[in-house]
PDB file of C-alpha atoms in Angstrom:
ATOM      1  CA  MET A 190      33.984  -1.368  36.495  1.00  0.00           C
ATOM      2  CA  ILE A 191      31.703  -1.669  33.446  1.00  0.00           C
ATOM      3  CA  ASN A 192      32.250  -4.591  31.135  1.00  0.00           C
ATOM      4  CA  ASP A 193      31.855  -3.905  27.368  1.00  0.00           C
ATOM      5  CA  GLY A 194      29.890  -7.116  26.967  1.00  0.00           C
ATOM      6  CA  ASP A 195      27.278  -5.944  29.480  1.00  0.00           C
ATOM      7  CA  HIS A 196      26.849  -2.658  27.618  1.00  0.00           C
ATOM      8  CA  GLY A 197      26.201  -4.463  24.317  1.00  0.00           C
ATOM      9  CA  TYR A 198      23.794  -6.865  25.978  1.00  0.00           C
ATOM     10  CA  GLY A 199      21.891  -4.000  27.591  1.00  0.00           C
ATOM     11  CA  TRP A 200      21.510  -2.168  24.275  1.00  0.00           C
ATOM     12  CA  GLY A 201      20.394  -5.359  22.535  1.00  0.00           C
ATOM     13  CA  ARG A 202      17.790  -5.979  25.224  1.00  0.00           C
ATOM     14  CA  ILE A 203      16.478  -2.399  25.023  1.00  0.00           C
ATOM     15  CA  SER A 204      16.338  -2.622  21.240  1.00  0.00           C
ATOM     16  CA  ALA A 205      14.509  -5.959  21.343  1.00  0.00           C
ATOM     17  CA  LYS A 206      12.027  -4.617  23.893  1.00  0.00           C
ATOM     18  CA  ALA A 207      11.339  -1.478  21.818  1.00  0.00           C
ATOM     19  CA  SER A 208      10.952  -3.579  18.674  1.00  0.00           C
ATOM     20  CA  SER A 209       8.544  -5.902  20.478  1.00  0.00           C
ATOM     21  CA  ARG A 210       6.426  -2.982  21.710  1.00  0.00           C
ATOM     22  CA  PHE A 211       6.368  -1.406  18.252  1.00  0.00           C
ATOM     23  CA  GLN A 212       5.275  -4.713  16.716  1.00  0.00           C
ATOM     24  CA  HIS A 213       2.554  -4.995  19.365  1.00  0.00           C
ATOM     25  CA  VAL A 214       1.228  -1.543  18.385  1.00  0.00           C
ATOM     26  CA  LEU A 215       1.282  -2.534  14.694  1.00  0.00           C
ATOM     27  CA  ASP A 216      -0.614  -5.728  15.504  1.00  0.00           C
ATOM     28  CA  LYS A 217      -3.218  -3.764  17.458  1.00  0.00           C
ATOM     29  CA  ILE A 218      -3.887  -1.240  14.653  1.00  0.00           C
ATOM     30  CA  THR A 219      -4.030  -3.791  11.832  1.00  0.00           C
ATOM     31  CA  PRO A 220      -7.841  -4.175  11.736  1.00  0.00           C
ATOM     32  CA  TYR A 221      -8.511  -0.412  11.770  1.00  0.00           C
ATOM     33  CA  TYR A 222      -8.252   0.383   8.035  1.00  0.00           C
ATOM     34  CA  ALA A 223      -9.948   3.770   8.116  1.00  0.00           C
ATOM     35  CA  TYR A 224      -7.976   5.110  11.086  1.00  0.00           C
ATOM     36  CA  ARG A 225      -4.686   3.939   9.596  1.00  0.00           C
ATOM     37  CA  TRP A 226      -5.386   5.634   6.269  1.00  0.00           C
ATOM     38  CA  VAL A 227      -6.571   8.828   7.976  1.00  0.00           C
ATOM     39  CA  GLY A 228      -3.307   8.830   9.935  1.00  0.00           C
ATOM     40  CA  PHE A 229      -1.438   8.332   6.663  1.00  0.00           C
ATOM     41  CA  LEU A 230      -3.307  11.282   5.148  1.00  0.00           C
ATOM     42  CA  VAL A 231      -2.277  13.444   8.128  1.00  0.00           C
ATOM     43  CA  VAL A 232       1.380  12.486   7.578  1.00  0.00           C
ATOM     44  CA  VAL A 233       1.076  13.283   3.846  1.00  0.00           C
ATOM     45  CA  ILE A 234      -0.430  16.701   4.618  1.00  0.00           C
ATOM     46  CA  MET A 235       2.294  17.445   7.172  1.00  0.00           C
ATOM     47  CA  TYR A 236       4.970  16.537   4.634  1.00  0.00           C
ATOM     48  CA  GLY A 237       3.301  18.591   1.896  1.00  0.00           C
ATOM     49  CA  VAL A 238       2.981  21.634   4.143  1.00  0.00           C
ATOM     50  CA  ARG A 239       6.622  21.358   5.216  1.00  0.00           C
ATOM     51  CA  VAL A 240       7.969  21.040   1.670  1.00  0.00           C
ATOM     52  CA  THR A 241       5.731  23.878   0.477  1.00  0.00           C
ATOM     53  CA  TYR A 242       6.789  26.108   3.369  1.00  0.00           C
ATOM     54  CA  LEU A 243      10.506  25.410   2.829  1.00  0.00           C
ATOM     55  CA  LYS A 244      10.227  25.634  -0.982  1.00  0.00           C
ATOM     56  CA  GLY A 245      12.831  22.928  -1.358  1.00  0.00           C
ATOM     57  CA  PHE A 246      13.633  19.234  -0.965  1.00  0.00           C
ATOM     58  CA  TYR A 247      12.161  18.507  -4.389  1.00  0.00           C
ATOM     59  CA  ILE A 248      14.650  15.715  -5.053  1.00  0.00           C
ATOM     60  CA  VAL A 249      13.529  14.010  -1.812  1.00  0.00           C
ATOM     61  CA  THR A 250       9.917  14.378  -2.940  1.00  0.00           C
ATOM     62  CA  TYR A 251      10.787  12.966  -6.362  1.00  0.00           C
ATOM     63  CA  GLY A 252      12.490   9.948  -4.790  1.00  0.00           C
ATOM     64  CA  LEU A 253       9.468   9.505  -2.527  1.00  0.00           C
ATOM     65  CA  GLY A 254       7.169   9.634  -5.566  1.00  0.00           C
ATOM     66  CA  ILE A 255       9.182   6.943  -7.390  1.00  0.00           C
ATOM     67  CA  TYR A 256       9.114   4.737  -4.289  1.00  0.00           C
ATOM     68  CA  LEU A 257       5.353   5.197  -3.859  1.00  0.00           C
ATOM     69  CA  LEU A 258       4.792   4.339  -7.526  1.00  0.00           C
ATOM     70  CA  ASN A 259       6.773   1.130  -7.010  1.00  0.00           C
ATOM     71  CA  ARG A 260       4.653   0.273  -3.952  1.00  0.00           C
ATOM     72  CA  LEU A 261       1.418   1.048  -5.833  1.00  0.00           C
ATOM     73  CA  ILE A 262       2.359  -1.333  -8.653  1.00  0.00           C
ATOM     74  CA  GLY A 263       3.067  -4.058  -6.087  1.00  0.00           C
ATOM     75  CA  PHE A 264      -0.294  -3.358  -4.457  1.00  0.00           C
ATOM     76  CA  LEU A 265      -2.181  -3.597  -7.762  1.00  0.00           C
ATOM     77  CA  SER A 266      -0.361  -6.693  -9.041  1.00  0.00           C
ATOM     78  CA  PRO A 267      -1.404 -10.285  -8.344  1.00  0.00           C
ATOM     79  CA  GLN A 268       0.894 -12.415  -6.222  1.00  0.00           C
ATOM     80  CA  PHE A 269       1.261 -14.900  -9.060  1.00  0.00           C
ATOM     81  CA  ASP A 270       1.712 -13.393 -12.502  1.00  0.00           C
ATOM     82  CA  PRO A 271      -0.781 -14.893 -14.979  1.00  0.00           C
ATOM     83  CA  GLU A 272       1.876 -14.585 -17.721  1.00  0.00           C
ATOM     84  CA  PHE A 273       3.375 -17.851 -16.484  1.00  0.00           C
ATOM     85  CA  ASP A 274       1.563 -21.157 -17.052  1.00  0.00           C
ATOM     86  CA  ASN A 275       2.553 -22.741 -13.741  1.00  0.00           C
ATOM     87  CA  SER A 276       0.964 -20.039 -11.566  1.00  0.00           C
ATOM     88  CA  PRO A 277      -2.551 -20.438 -10.146  1.00  0.00           C
ATOM     89  CA  SER A 278      -4.994 -18.442 -12.243  1.00  0.00           C
ATOM     90  CA  LEU A 279      -8.008 -16.363 -11.366  1.00  0.00           C
ATOM     91  CA  PRO A 280     -11.387 -17.772 -12.422  1.00  0.00           C
ATOM     92  CA  THR A 281     -12.548 -16.507 -15.812  1.00  0.00           C
ATOM     93  CA  LYS A 282     -15.884 -18.345 -16.069  1.00  0.00           C
ATOM     94  CA  SER A 283     -18.870 -18.388 -13.740  1.00  0.00           C
ATOM     95  CA  ASP A 284     -18.643 -22.160 -13.163  1.00  0.00           C
ATOM     96  CA  GLN A 285     -15.060 -21.998 -11.874  1.00  0.00           C
ATOM     97  CA  GLU A 286     -14.297 -21.921  -8.173  1.00  0.00           C
ATOM     98  CA  PHE A 287     -14.070 -18.477  -6.555  1.00  0.00           C
ATOM     99  CA  LYS A 288     -10.499 -17.420  -5.905  1.00  0.00           C
ATOM    100  CA  PRO A 289      -9.967 -14.051  -4.241  1.00  0.00           C
ATOM    101  CA  PHE A 290      -7.427 -11.620  -5.634  1.00  0.00           C
ATOM    102  CA  ILE A 291      -4.183 -12.072  -3.721  1.00  0.00           C
ATOM    103  CA  ARG A 292      -1.884  -9.086  -3.913  1.00  0.00           C
ATOM    104  CA  ARG A 293       1.855  -9.169  -4.326  1.00  0.00           C
ATOM    105  CA  LEU A 294       1.975  -6.450  -1.653  1.00  0.00           C
ATOM    106  CA  PRO A 295      -0.813  -6.791   0.964  1.00  0.00           C
ATOM    107  CA  GLU A 296      -2.762  -3.708   2.053  1.00  0.00           C
ATOM    108  CA  PHE A 297      -1.179  -3.475   5.511  1.00  0.00           C
ATOM    109  CA  LYS A 298       2.359  -3.706   4.156  1.00  0.00           C
ATOM    110  CA  PHE A 299       1.445  -1.136   1.484  1.00  0.00           C
ATOM    111  CA  TRP A 300       0.142   1.244   4.152  1.00  0.00           C
ATOM    112  CA  TYR A 301       3.122   0.643   6.437  1.00  0.00           C
ATOM    113  CA  SER A 302       5.768   1.112   3.748  1.00  0.00           C
ATOM    114  CA  CYS A 303       4.108   4.294   2.425  1.00  0.00           C
ATOM    115  CA  THR A 304       3.730   5.766   5.911  1.00  0.00           C
ATOM    116  CA  LYS A 305       7.319   4.897   6.791  1.00  0.00           C
ATOM    117  CA  ALA A 306       8.543   6.463   3.523  1.00  0.00           C
ATOM    118  CA  PHE A 307       6.711   9.722   4.250  1.00  0.00           C
ATOM    119  CA  CYS A 308       8.065   9.803   7.816  1.00  0.00           C
ATOM    120  CA  ILE A 309      11.636   9.244   6.619  1.00  0.00           C
ATOM    121  CA  SER A 310      11.203  11.896   3.925  1.00  0.00           C
ATOM    122  CA  PHE A 311       9.790  14.269   6.538  1.00  0.00           C
ATOM    123  CA  LEU A 312      12.863  13.711   8.725  1.00  0.00           C
ATOM    124  CA  MET A 313      15.137  14.284   5.730  1.00  0.00           C
ATOM    125  CA  THR A 314      13.694  17.787   5.355  1.00  0.00           C
ATOM    126  CA  PHE A 315      15.447  18.749   8.612  1.00  0.00           C
ATOM    127  CA  PHE A 316      18.882  18.200   7.055  1.00  0.00           C
ATOM    128  CA  PRO A 317      19.982  20.787   4.478  1.00  0.00           C
ATOM    129  CA  ILE A 318      22.314  18.294   2.800  1.00  0.00           C
ATOM    130  CA  PHE A 319      19.245  16.725   1.145  1.00  0.00           C
ATOM    131  CA  ASP A 320      18.041  20.047  -0.275  1.00  0.00           C
ATOM    132  CA  VAL A 321      19.683  19.665  -3.678  1.00  0.00           C
ATOM    133  CA  PRO A 322      18.899  22.596  -5.985  1.00  0.00           C
ATOM    134  CA  VAL A 323      16.909  21.301  -8.918  1.00  0.00           C
ATOM    135  CA  PHE A 324      14.389  22.686 -11.394  1.00  0.00           C
ATOM    136  CA  TRP A 325      11.304  20.975  -9.963  1.00  0.00           C
ATOM    137  CA  PRO A 326       8.933  21.295 -12.986  1.00  0.00           C
ATOM    138  CA  ILE A 327      11.147  18.898 -14.950  1.00  0.00           C
ATOM    139  CA  LEU A 328      11.051  16.371 -12.099  1.00  0.00           C
ATOM    140  CA  LEU A 329       7.282  16.728 -11.861  1.00  0.00           C
ATOM    141  CA  MET A 330       6.843  16.283 -15.611  1.00  0.00           C
ATOM    142  CA  TYR A 331       9.154  13.255 -15.700  1.00  0.00           C
ATOM    143  CA  TRP A 332       7.350  11.640 -12.739  1.00  0.00           C
ATOM    144  CA  THR A 333       3.941  12.305 -14.331  1.00  0.00           C
ATOM    145  CA  VAL A 334       5.010  10.686 -17.617  1.00  0.00           C
ATOM    146  CA  LEU A 335       6.485   7.744 -15.721  1.00  0.00           C
ATOM    147  CA  PHE A 336       3.275   7.372 -13.687  1.00  0.00           C
ATOM    148  CA  PHE A 337       0.989   7.372 -16.734  1.00  0.00           C
ATOM    149  CA  LEU A 338       3.169   4.962 -18.727  1.00  0.00           C
ATOM    150  CA  THR A 339       3.441   2.568 -15.776  1.00  0.00           C
ATOM    151  CA  MET A 340      -0.284   2.686 -15.021  1.00  0.00           C
ATOM    152  CA  LYS A 341      -1.113   2.203 -18.707  1.00  0.00           C
ATOM    153  CA  ARG A 342       1.009  -0.950 -18.730  1.00  0.00           C
ATOM    154  CA  GLN A 343      -0.604  -2.153 -15.492  1.00  0.00           C
ATOM    155  CA  ILE A 344      -4.141  -1.550 -16.776  1.00  0.00           C
ATOM    156  CA  ARG A 345      -3.345  -3.397 -20.010  1.00  0.00           C
ATOM    157  CA  HIS A 346      -2.077  -6.307 -17.921  1.00  0.00           C
ATOM    158  CA  MET A 347      -5.338  -6.285 -15.922  1.00  0.00           C
ATOM    159  CA  ILE A 348      -7.453  -6.239 -19.066  1.00  0.00           C
ATOM    160  CA  LYS A 349      -5.388  -8.943 -20.771  1.00  0.00           C
ATOM    161  CA  HIS A 350      -5.674 -11.333 -17.819  1.00  0.00           C
ATOM    162  CA  LYS A 351      -9.183 -10.251 -16.770  1.00  0.00           C
ATOM    163  CA  TYR A 352      -8.595  -9.412 -13.133  1.00  0.00           C
ATOM    164  CA  LEU A 353      -9.446  -6.554 -10.835  1.00  0.00           C
ATOM    165  CA  PRO A 354      -7.103  -5.723  -7.971  1.00  0.00           C
ATOM    166  CA  PHE A 355     -10.044  -5.353  -5.595  1.00  0.00           C
ATOM    167  CA  SER A 356     -11.965  -8.322  -4.261  1.00  0.00           C
ATOM    168  CA  TYR A 357     -15.124  -7.891  -2.231  1.00  0.00           C
ATOM    169  CA  GLY A 358     -15.784 -11.571  -1.637  1.00  0.00           C
ATOM    170  CA  LYS A 359     -17.710 -14.151  -3.584  1.00  0.00           C
ATOM    171  CA  ARG A 360     -20.451 -12.802  -5.829  1.00  0.00           C
ATOM    172  CA  LYS A 361     -24.008 -13.677  -4.940  1.00  0.00           C
ATOM    173  CA  TYR A 362     -26.174 -14.440  -7.929  1.00  0.00           C
ATOM    174  CA  LYS A 363     -29.901 -13.866  -7.908  1.00  0.00           C
ATOM    175  CA  GLY A 364     -31.560 -16.897  -9.303  1.00  0.00           C
ATOM    176  CA  GLY A 365     -35.113 -17.483 -10.432  1.00  0.00           C
ATOM    177  CA  LYS A 366     -37.798 -18.316  -7.909  1.00  0.00           C
ATOM    178  CA  ALA A 367     -36.608 -19.582  -4.583  1.00  0.00           C
ATOM    179  CA  ALA A 368     -37.693 -22.992  -3.430  1.00  0.00           C
ATOM    180  CA  PRO A 369     -40.781 -22.876  -1.202  1.00  0.00           C
ATOM    181  CA  ALA A 370     -39.969 -22.682   2.476  1.00  0.00           C
ATOM    182  CA  ALA A 371     -40.813 -25.522   4.789  1.00  0.00           C
ATOM    183  CA  PRO A 372     -44.036 -25.083   6.811  1.00  0.00           C
ATOM    184  CA  GLY A 373     -43.358 -23.059   9.948  1.00  0.00           C
ATOM    185  CA  ALA A 374     -39.930 -21.820   8.732  1.00  0.00           C
ATOM    186  CA  PRO A 375     -39.165 -18.108   9.200  1.00  0.00           C
ATOM    187  CA  PRO A 376     -39.155 -15.947   6.053  1.00  0.00           C
ATOM    188  CA  PRO A 377     -35.782 -15.490   4.309  1.00  0.00           C
ATOM    189  CA  ALA A 378     -33.599 -12.628   5.570  1.00  0.00           C
ATOM    190  CA  GLY A 379     -34.279  -9.289   3.951  1.00  0.00           C
ATOM    191  CA  LYS A 380     -37.851 -10.221   2.981  1.00  0.00           C
ATOM    192  CA  GLY A 381     -40.720  -8.497   4.725  1.00  0.00           C
ATOM    193  CA  ASN A 382     -43.893 -10.293   5.722  1.00  0.00           C
ATOM    194  CA  GLU A 383     -46.161  -9.734   2.782  1.00  0.00           C
TER     195      GLU A 383
END
């Protein structure tokens, strides 16, 4: 005789184990930026080929485009909005301490949410209920206008608050003459023996 409680416990354990393995895979691929984005590009191409081949699912693609635009804005925005006085600000002068750009949506979460959205959209193309007949050029035009207006607003925000959404580390300034090296010290890195 099978007890209903055992069945629920078994499913919960299987689900937790699968979730743990999936999280382990995500943790393992986190440092591999290039491979992750190449994989994302493969998923995008697969989705594009499928939608082009089927000549449909434009409303799914439109919804995907709106979602991706939302994710892109989160990726390009600082975690703390400089519009508010109580938020930490980015340095605006050379004598201020270096503070890296901290995103509202980190790169890994941006990649993961975009990849997951394309995979879900790809799966939706297998169900004809999501193939709503629509005149796609209007959707494309509306999305393009929305994209340019949103990006214009975002770029104005960047210019107003003097930040770039990409941080490559602390800048290294080239000063005047370097102080003479101590006798017997090796030459500075990058300098040849002249």
